[in-house]
Short mmCIF file of C-alpha atoms and ligand atoms in Angstrom, two decimals:
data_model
loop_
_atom_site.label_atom_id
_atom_site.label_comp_id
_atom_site.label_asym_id
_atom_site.label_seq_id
_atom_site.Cartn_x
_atom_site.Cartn_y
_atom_site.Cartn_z
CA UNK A 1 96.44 128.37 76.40
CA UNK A 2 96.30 126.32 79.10
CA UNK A 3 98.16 129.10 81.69
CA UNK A 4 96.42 130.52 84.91
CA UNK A 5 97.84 133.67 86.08
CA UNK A 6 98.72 133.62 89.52
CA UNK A 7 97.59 137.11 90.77
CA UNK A 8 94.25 136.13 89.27
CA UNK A 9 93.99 133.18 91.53
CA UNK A 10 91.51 133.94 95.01
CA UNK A 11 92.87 132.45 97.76
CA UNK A 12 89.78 130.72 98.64
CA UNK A 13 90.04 128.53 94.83
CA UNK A 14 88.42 129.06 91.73
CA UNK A 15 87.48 126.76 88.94
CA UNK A 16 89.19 127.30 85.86
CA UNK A 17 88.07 125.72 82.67
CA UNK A 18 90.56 125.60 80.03
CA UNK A 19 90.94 123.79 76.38
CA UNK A 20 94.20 123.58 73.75
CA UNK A 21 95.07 121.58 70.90
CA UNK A 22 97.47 118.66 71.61
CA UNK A 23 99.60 119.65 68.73
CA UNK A 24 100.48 122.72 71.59
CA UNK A 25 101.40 120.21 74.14
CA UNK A 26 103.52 117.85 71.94
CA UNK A 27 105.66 121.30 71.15
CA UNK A 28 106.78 120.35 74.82
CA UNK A 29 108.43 117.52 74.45
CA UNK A 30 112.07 116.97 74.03
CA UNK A 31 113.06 114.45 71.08
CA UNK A 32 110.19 115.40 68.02
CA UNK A 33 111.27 112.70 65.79
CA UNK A 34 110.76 110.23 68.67
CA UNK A 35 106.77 111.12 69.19
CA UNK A 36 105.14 108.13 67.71
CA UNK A 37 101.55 109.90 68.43
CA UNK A 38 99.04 112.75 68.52
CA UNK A 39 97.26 114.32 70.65
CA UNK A 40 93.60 115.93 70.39
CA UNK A 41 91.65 118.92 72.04
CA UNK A 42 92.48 118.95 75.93
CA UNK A 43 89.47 119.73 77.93
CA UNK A 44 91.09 120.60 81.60
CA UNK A 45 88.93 121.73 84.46
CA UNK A 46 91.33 122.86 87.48
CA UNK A 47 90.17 123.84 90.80
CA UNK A 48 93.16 126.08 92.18
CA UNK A 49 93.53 127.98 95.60
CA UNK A 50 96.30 130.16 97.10
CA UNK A 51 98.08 129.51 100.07
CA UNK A 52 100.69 131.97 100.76
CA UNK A 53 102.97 131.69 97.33
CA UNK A 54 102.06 127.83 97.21
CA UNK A 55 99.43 126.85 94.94
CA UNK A 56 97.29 123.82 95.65
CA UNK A 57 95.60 122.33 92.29
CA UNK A 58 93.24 120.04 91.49
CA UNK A 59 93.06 118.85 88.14
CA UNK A 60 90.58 117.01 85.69
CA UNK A 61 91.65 116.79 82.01
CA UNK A 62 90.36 114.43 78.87
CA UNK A 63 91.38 113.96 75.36
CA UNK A 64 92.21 111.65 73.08
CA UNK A 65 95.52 110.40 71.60
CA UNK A 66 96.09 108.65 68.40
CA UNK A 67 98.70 106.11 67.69
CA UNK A 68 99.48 103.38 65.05
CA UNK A 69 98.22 99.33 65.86
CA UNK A 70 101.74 97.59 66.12
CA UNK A 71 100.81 94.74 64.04
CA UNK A 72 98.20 96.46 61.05
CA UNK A 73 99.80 100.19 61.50
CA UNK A 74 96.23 101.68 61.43
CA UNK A 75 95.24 104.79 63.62
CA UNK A 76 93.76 103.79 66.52
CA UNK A 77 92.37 106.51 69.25
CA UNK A 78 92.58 106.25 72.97
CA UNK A 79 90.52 107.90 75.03
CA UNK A 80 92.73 109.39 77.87
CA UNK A 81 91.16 110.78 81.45
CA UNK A 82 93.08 112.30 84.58
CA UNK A 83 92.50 113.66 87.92
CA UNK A 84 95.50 114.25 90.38
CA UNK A 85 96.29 116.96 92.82
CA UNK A 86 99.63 118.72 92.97
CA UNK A 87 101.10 121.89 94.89
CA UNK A 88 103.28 124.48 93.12
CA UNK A 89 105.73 126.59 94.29
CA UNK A 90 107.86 129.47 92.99
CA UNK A 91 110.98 128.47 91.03
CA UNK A 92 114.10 128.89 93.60
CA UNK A 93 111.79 129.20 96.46
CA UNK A 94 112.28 125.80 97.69
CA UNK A 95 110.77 124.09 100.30
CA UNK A 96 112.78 123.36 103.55
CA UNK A 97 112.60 120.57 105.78
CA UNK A 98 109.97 121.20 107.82
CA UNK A 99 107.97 122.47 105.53
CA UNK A 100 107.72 119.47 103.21
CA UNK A 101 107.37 117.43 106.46
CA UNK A 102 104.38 119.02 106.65
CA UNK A 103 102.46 118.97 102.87
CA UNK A 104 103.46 115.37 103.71
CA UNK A 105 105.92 113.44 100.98
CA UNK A 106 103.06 111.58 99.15
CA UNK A 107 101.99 115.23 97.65
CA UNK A 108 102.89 115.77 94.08
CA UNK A 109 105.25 119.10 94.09
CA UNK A 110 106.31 121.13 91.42
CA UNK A 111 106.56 125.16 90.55
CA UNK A 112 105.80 127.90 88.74
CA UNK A 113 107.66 130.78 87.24
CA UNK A 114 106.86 133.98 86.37
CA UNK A 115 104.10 134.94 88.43
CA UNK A 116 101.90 132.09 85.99
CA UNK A 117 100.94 128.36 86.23
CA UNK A 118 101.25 126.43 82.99
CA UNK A 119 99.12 123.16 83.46
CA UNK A 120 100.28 121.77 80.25
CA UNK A 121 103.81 119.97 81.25
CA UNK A 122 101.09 118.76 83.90
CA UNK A 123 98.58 117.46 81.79
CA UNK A 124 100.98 116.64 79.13
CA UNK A 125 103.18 114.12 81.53
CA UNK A 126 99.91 112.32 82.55
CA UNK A 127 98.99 111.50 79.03
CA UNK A 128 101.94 110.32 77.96
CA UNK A 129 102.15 108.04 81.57
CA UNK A 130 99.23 106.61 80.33
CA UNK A 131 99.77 105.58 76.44
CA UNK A 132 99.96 101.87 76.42
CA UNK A 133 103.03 100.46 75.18
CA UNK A 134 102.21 98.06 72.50
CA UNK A 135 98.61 99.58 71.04
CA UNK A 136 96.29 97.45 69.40
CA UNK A 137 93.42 98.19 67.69
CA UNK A 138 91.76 95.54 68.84
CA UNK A 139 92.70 92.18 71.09
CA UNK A 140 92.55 89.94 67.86
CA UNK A 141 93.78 92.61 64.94
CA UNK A 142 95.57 89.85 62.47
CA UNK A 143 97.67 92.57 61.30
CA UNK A 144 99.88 92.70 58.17
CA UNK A 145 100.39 89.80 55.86
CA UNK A 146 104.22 89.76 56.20
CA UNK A 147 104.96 88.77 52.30
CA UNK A 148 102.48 91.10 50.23
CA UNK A 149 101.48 93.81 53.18
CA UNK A 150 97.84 93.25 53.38
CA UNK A 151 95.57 94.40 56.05
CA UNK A 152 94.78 90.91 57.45
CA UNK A 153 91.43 92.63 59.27
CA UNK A 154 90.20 93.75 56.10
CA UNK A 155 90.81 91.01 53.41
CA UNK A 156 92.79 88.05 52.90
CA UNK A 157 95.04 87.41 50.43
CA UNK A 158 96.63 84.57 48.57
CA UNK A 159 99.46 83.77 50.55
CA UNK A 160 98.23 84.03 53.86
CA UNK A 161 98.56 80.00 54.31
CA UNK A 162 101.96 80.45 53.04
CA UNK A 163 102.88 83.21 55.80
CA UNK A 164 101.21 80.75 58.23
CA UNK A 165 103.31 77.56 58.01
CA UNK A 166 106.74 78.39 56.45
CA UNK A 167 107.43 74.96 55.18
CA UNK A 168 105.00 75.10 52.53
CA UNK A 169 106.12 78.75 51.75
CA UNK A 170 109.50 77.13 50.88
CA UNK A 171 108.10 74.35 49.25
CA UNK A 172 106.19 76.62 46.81
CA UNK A 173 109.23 78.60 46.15
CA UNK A 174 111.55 75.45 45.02
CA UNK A 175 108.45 74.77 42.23
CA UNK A 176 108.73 77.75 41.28
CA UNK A 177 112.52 77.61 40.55
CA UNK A 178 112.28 73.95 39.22
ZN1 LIG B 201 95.43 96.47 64.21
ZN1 LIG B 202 99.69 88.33 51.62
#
């Protein structure tokens, strides 16, 4: 559970250390069949205060996220590390003119509902901000043999000249034929 209630909350801050699974967080998101990877434990520390009904938070959070090389497929883990500040607000209580003159526009807004803060939309929108786009396991992963699916890091295989220079790939394949 990564929820803070907000009656619980002193007005001059507390330190709240929290921990889920990542499974919990990717129950968030929108399109399931798009999520391409997975999250571990979340380890959040969150310094919150109360001022009036806003609530001013600071927020550490690390875990890891797994997702597949995009040239050999394998699992490869990220280590993933935040710290941003936000204020949240009731839902519907809005904040008028002045007052967001005030807080100043750079501050990261949101809100809350139901009397409790749920850091893991939060937490959960600064992993995914930070998942690269094209993962690699590592700068030089060879990746896949294209013609008989080998893992190029971890042994070779007989046509990997072929895959290399596609002339003599179609070469080959006319003696065969003949
Ligand atoms: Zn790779
Ligand atoms: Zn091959």
């Amino acid at each position: 559970m990564l929820k803070i209630k907000v009656a619980n909350i002193p007005e001059e801050g507390l330190e709240y250390l929290l921990s889920d699974d990542g499974s919990r967080l990717l129950e968030i998101l929108p399109d399931k069949e798009k999520i391409d990877f997975t999250i571990q434990r979340v380890e959040i520390s969150c310094f919150a205060r109360k001022v009036g009904s806003m609530i001013p938070l600071q927020v550490k959070a690390e875990t890891k996220v797994g997702l597949e090389c995009g040239r050999c497929l394998e699992v490869v883990t990220y280590p993933v590390k935040m710290a941003f500040a936000c204020s949240l607000t009731p839902v519907g209580a809005g904040i008028g003119a002045e007052d967001s003159a005030d807080v100043g526009e750079d501050l990261n807004m949101g809100s809350y509902q139901d009397d409790v803060i749920d850091l893991a939309p939060l937490v959960l929108e600064q992993i995914v901000l930070q998942i690269p786009i094209k993962p690699l396991c590592r700068e030089d992963c060879k990746g896949l043999c294209p013609r008989c699916g080998a893992n190029l890091n971890e042994t070779t295989c007989d046509c990997e000249t072929e895959a290399v220079d596609q002339r003599f790939a179609i070469l080959k394949k006319f003696k065969v034929l003949r």
